[in-house]
Short mmCIF file of C-alpha atoms in Angstrom, two decimals:
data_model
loop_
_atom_site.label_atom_id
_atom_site.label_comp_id
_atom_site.label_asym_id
_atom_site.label_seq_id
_atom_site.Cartn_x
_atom_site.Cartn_y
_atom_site.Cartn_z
CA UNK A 294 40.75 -34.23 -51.43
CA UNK A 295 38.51 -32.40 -48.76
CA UNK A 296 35.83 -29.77 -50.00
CA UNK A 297 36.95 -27.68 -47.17
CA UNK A 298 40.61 -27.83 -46.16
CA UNK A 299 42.12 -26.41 -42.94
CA UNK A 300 45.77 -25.55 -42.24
CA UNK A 301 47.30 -26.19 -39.74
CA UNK A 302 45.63 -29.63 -38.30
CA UNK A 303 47.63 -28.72 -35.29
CA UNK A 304 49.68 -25.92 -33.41
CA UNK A 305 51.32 -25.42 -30.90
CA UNK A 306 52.67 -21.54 -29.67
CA UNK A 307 52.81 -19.31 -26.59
CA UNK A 308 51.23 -16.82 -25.17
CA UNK A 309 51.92 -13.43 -27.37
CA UNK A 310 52.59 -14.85 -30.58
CA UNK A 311 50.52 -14.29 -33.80
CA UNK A 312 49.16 -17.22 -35.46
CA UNK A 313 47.05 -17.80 -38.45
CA UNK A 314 45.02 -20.05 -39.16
CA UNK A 315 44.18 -20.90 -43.12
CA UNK A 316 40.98 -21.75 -44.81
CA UNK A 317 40.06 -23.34 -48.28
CA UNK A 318 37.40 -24.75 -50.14
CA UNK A 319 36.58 -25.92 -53.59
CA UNK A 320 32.55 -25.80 -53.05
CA UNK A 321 32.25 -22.79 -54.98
CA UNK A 322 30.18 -21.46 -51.87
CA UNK A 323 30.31 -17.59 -51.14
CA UNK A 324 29.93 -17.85 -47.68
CA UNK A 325 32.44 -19.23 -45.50
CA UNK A 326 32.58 -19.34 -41.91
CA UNK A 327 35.05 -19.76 -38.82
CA UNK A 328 33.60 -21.27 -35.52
CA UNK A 329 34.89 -22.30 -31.88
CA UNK A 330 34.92 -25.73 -30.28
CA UNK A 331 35.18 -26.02 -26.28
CA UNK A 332 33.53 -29.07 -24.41
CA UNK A 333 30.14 -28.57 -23.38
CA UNK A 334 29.89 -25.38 -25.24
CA UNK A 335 29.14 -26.51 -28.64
CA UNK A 336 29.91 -24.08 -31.80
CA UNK A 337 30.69 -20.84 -31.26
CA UNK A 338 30.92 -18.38 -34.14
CA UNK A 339 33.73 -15.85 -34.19
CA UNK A 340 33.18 -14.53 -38.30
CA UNK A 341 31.59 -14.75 -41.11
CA UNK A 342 31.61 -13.33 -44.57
CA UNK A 343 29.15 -13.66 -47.25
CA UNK A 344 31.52 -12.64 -49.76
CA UNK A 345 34.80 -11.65 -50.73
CA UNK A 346 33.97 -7.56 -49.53
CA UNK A 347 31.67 -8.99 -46.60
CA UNK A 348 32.90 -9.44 -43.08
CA UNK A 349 30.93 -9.95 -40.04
CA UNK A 350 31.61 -10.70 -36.74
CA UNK A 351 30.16 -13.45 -34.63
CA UNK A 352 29.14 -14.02 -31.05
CA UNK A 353 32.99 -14.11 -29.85
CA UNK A 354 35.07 -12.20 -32.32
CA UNK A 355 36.94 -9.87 -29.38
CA UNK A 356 40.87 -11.37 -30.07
CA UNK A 357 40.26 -12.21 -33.76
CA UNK A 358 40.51 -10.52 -37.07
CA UNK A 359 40.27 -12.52 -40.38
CA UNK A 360 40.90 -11.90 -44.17
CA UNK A 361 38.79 -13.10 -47.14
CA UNK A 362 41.65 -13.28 -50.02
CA UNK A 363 39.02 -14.48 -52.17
CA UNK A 364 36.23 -16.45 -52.85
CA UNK A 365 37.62 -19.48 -51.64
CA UNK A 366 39.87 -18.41 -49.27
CA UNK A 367 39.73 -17.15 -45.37
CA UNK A 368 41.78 -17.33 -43.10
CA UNK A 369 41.22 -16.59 -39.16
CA UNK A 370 44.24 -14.66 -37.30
CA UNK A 371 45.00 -14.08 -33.72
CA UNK A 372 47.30 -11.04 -33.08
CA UNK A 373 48.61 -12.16 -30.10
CA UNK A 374 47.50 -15.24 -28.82
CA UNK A 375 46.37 -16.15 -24.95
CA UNK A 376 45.69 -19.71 -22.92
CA UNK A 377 41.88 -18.95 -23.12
CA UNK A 378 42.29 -19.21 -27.05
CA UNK A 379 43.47 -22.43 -26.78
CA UNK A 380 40.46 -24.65 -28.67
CA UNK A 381 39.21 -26.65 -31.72
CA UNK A 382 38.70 -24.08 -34.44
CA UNK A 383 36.40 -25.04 -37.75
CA UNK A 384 36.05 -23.91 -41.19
CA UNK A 385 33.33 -23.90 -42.66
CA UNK A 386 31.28 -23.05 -46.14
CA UNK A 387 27.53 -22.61 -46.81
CA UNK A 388 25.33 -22.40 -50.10
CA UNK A 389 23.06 -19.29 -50.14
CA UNK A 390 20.91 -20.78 -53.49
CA UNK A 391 19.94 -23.42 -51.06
CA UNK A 392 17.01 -23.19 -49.11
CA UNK A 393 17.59 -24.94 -46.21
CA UNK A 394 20.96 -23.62 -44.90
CA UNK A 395 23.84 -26.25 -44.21
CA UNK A 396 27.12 -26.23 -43.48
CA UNK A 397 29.95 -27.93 -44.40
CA UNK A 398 33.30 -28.38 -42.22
CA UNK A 399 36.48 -28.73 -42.59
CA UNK A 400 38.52 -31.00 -40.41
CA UNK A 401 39.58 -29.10 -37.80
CA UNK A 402 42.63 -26.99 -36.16
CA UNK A 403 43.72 -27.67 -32.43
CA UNK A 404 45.06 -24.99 -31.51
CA UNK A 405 47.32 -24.77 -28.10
CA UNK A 406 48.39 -22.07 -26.28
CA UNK A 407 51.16 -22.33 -23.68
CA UNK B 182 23.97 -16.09 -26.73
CA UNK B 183 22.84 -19.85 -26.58
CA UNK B 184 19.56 -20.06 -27.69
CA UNK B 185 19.56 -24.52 -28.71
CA UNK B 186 19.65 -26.33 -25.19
CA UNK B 187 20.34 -30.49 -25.98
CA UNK B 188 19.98 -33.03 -23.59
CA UNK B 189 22.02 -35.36 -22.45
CA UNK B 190 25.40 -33.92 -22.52
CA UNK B 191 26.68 -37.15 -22.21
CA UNK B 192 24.69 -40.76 -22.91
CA UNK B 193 26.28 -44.25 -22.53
CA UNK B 194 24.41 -47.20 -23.77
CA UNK B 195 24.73 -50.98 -24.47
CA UNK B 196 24.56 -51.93 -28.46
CA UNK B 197 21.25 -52.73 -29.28
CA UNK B 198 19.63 -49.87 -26.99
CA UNK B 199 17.19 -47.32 -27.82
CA UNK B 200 17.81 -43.38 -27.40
CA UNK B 201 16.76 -40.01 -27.64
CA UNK B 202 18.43 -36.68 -28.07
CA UNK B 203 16.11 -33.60 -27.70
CA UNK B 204 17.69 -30.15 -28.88
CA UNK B 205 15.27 -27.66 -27.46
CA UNK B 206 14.84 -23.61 -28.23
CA UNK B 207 12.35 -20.71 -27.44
CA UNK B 208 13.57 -19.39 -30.93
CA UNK B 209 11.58 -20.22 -34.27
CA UNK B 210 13.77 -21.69 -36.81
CA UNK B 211 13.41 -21.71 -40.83
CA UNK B 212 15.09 -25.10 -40.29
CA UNK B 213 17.09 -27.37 -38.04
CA UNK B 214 19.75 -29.49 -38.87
CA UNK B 215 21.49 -32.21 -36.95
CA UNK B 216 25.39 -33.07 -37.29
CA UNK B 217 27.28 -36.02 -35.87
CA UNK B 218 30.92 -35.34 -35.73
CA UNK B 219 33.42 -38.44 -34.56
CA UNK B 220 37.03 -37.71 -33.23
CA UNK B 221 39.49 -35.72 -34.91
CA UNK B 222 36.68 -34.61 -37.83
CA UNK B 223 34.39 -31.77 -38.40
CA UNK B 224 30.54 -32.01 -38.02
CA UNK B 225 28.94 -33.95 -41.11
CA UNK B 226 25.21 -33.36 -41.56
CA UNK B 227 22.63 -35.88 -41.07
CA UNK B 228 19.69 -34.48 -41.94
CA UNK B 229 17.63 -31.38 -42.55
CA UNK B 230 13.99 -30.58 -41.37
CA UNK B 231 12.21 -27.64 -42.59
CA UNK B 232 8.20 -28.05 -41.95
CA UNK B 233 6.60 -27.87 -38.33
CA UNK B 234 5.97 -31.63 -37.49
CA UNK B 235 8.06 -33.06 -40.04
CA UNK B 236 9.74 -36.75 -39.26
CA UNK B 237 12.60 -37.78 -41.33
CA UNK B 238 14.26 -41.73 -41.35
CA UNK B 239 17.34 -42.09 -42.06
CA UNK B 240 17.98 -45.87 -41.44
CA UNK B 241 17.80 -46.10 -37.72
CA UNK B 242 17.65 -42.89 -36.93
CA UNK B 243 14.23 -40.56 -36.48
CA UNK B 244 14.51 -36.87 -36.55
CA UNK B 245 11.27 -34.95 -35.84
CA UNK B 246 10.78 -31.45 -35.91
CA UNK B 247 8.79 -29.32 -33.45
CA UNK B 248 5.02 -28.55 -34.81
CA UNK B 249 6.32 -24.36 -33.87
CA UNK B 250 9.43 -25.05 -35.09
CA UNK B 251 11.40 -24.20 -31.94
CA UNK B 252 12.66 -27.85 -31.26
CA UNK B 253 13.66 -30.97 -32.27
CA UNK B 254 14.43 -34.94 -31.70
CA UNK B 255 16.45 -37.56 -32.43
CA UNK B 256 15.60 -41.17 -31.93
CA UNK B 257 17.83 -44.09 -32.51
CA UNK B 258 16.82 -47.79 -32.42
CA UNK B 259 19.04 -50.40 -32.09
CA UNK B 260 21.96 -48.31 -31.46
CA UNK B 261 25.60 -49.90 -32.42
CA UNK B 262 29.03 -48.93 -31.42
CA UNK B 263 29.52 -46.76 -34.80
CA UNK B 264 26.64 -44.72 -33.74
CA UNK B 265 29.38 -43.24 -30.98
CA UNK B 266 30.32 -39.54 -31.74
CA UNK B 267 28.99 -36.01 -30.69
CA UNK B 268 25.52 -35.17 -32.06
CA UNK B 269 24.79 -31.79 -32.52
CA UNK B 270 21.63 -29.93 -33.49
CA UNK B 271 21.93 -26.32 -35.32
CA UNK B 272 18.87 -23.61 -36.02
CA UNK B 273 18.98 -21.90 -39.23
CA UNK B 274 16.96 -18.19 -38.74
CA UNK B 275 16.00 -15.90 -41.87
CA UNK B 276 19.25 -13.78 -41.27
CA UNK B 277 21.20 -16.49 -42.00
CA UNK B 278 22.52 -16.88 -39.06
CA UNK B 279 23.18 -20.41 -37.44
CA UNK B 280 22.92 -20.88 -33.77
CA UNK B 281 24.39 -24.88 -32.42
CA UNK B 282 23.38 -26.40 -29.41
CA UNK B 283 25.57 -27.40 -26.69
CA UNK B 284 26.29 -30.81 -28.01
CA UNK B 285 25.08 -34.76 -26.95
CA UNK B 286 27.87 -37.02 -26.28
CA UNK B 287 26.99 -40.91 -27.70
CA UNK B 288 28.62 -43.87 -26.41
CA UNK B 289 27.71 -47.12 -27.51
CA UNK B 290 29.58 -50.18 -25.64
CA UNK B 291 29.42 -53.61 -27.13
#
């Protein structure tokens, strides 16, 4: 089983409509992450939290709320989703002991808005 | 805020080529990391440099950090078609904060 699992791998909905978008890991990590894919633009952060009473947002968070339900657990929401939304969204989890700060990802959710 | 420029976007290259991916910043990073990510997957790290001027190997592949710490490359000899995928570079600053470049786009034919 992945370290960090994503859910769903794949959606489909229409403009309006609330969707959420679930995150889990078994890394024991405290922080966890949700970023943005979109050709040519690389990773884009949208939040962060460093633990389960820490949330911060990112560099593109307008449109997006998210929930840590616990340590290994957060999950990315958008109230009412638009066609500019549409995008690869990643998970992912980082170690704060370590010194050298890496991340790891989960698999991915494409996300399509009509 | 973009602040990690990589070049090429996109590279295309016959098996058994040489290449080289810069990832370029006027930031100072506490390290830099580089991620390949294939099709359908998330971003997998390669390797992680920390000191100004460090080279790491890792099999074909030669990652060297900026002496200032505000770039990086990454050289591969001999490239092979399993090389293919996107190559990323990401800048790790002391508020925790990591900041991805725009991405480099391998192909290797055979």
């Amino acid at each position: 089983d992945a370290d960090v699992t994503q859910t769903p791998r794949n959606r489909i909905t229409k403009t309006g409509k609330r969707i959420m978008l679930e995150c889990s890991q078994t890394k024991g990590h405290d922080r966890m992450y949700w970023y943005r894919q979109d050709p040519g633009l690389g990773l884009r952060l949208i939040y962060y939290s460093f633990d389960v009473k820490d949330i911060n947002k990112g560099e593109i968070s307008d449109g997006y709320s998210v929930s840590r339900q616990a340590q290994a657990k957060f999950s990315l929401s958008l109230e009412s989703a638009i066609p500019n939304q549409t995008a690869l969204y990643f998970c992912a989890t980082s170690d704060p002991t370590g010194l050298t700060g890496e991340l790891f990802f989960g698999e991915g959710s494409r996300l399509t808005v009509l | 805020t973009q602040l990690l420029e990589q070049s090429p976007q996109f590279l295309s290259i016959q098996e058994g080529e040489n290449l080289t991916v810069y990832c370029n910043s006027s930031s100072v990073f506490s390290s830099l990391q580089w991620y390949r990510q294939e099709p359908g997957e998330g971003p997998v790290l390669l390797v992680t440099v920390v000191t100004g001027g460090e080279v790491k190997k890792l099999k074909r592949l030669t990652f060297q950090f900026g002496d200032a710490r505000k770039d990086s490359s990454l050289h591969i000899t001999a490239a092979q078609p399993g090389d293919t995928g996107l190559y990323l570079c990401a800048g790790w600053d002391t508020g925790n904060q990591f900041y991805f470049g725009t991405g480099t786009s391998l192909t290797v034919i055979p």
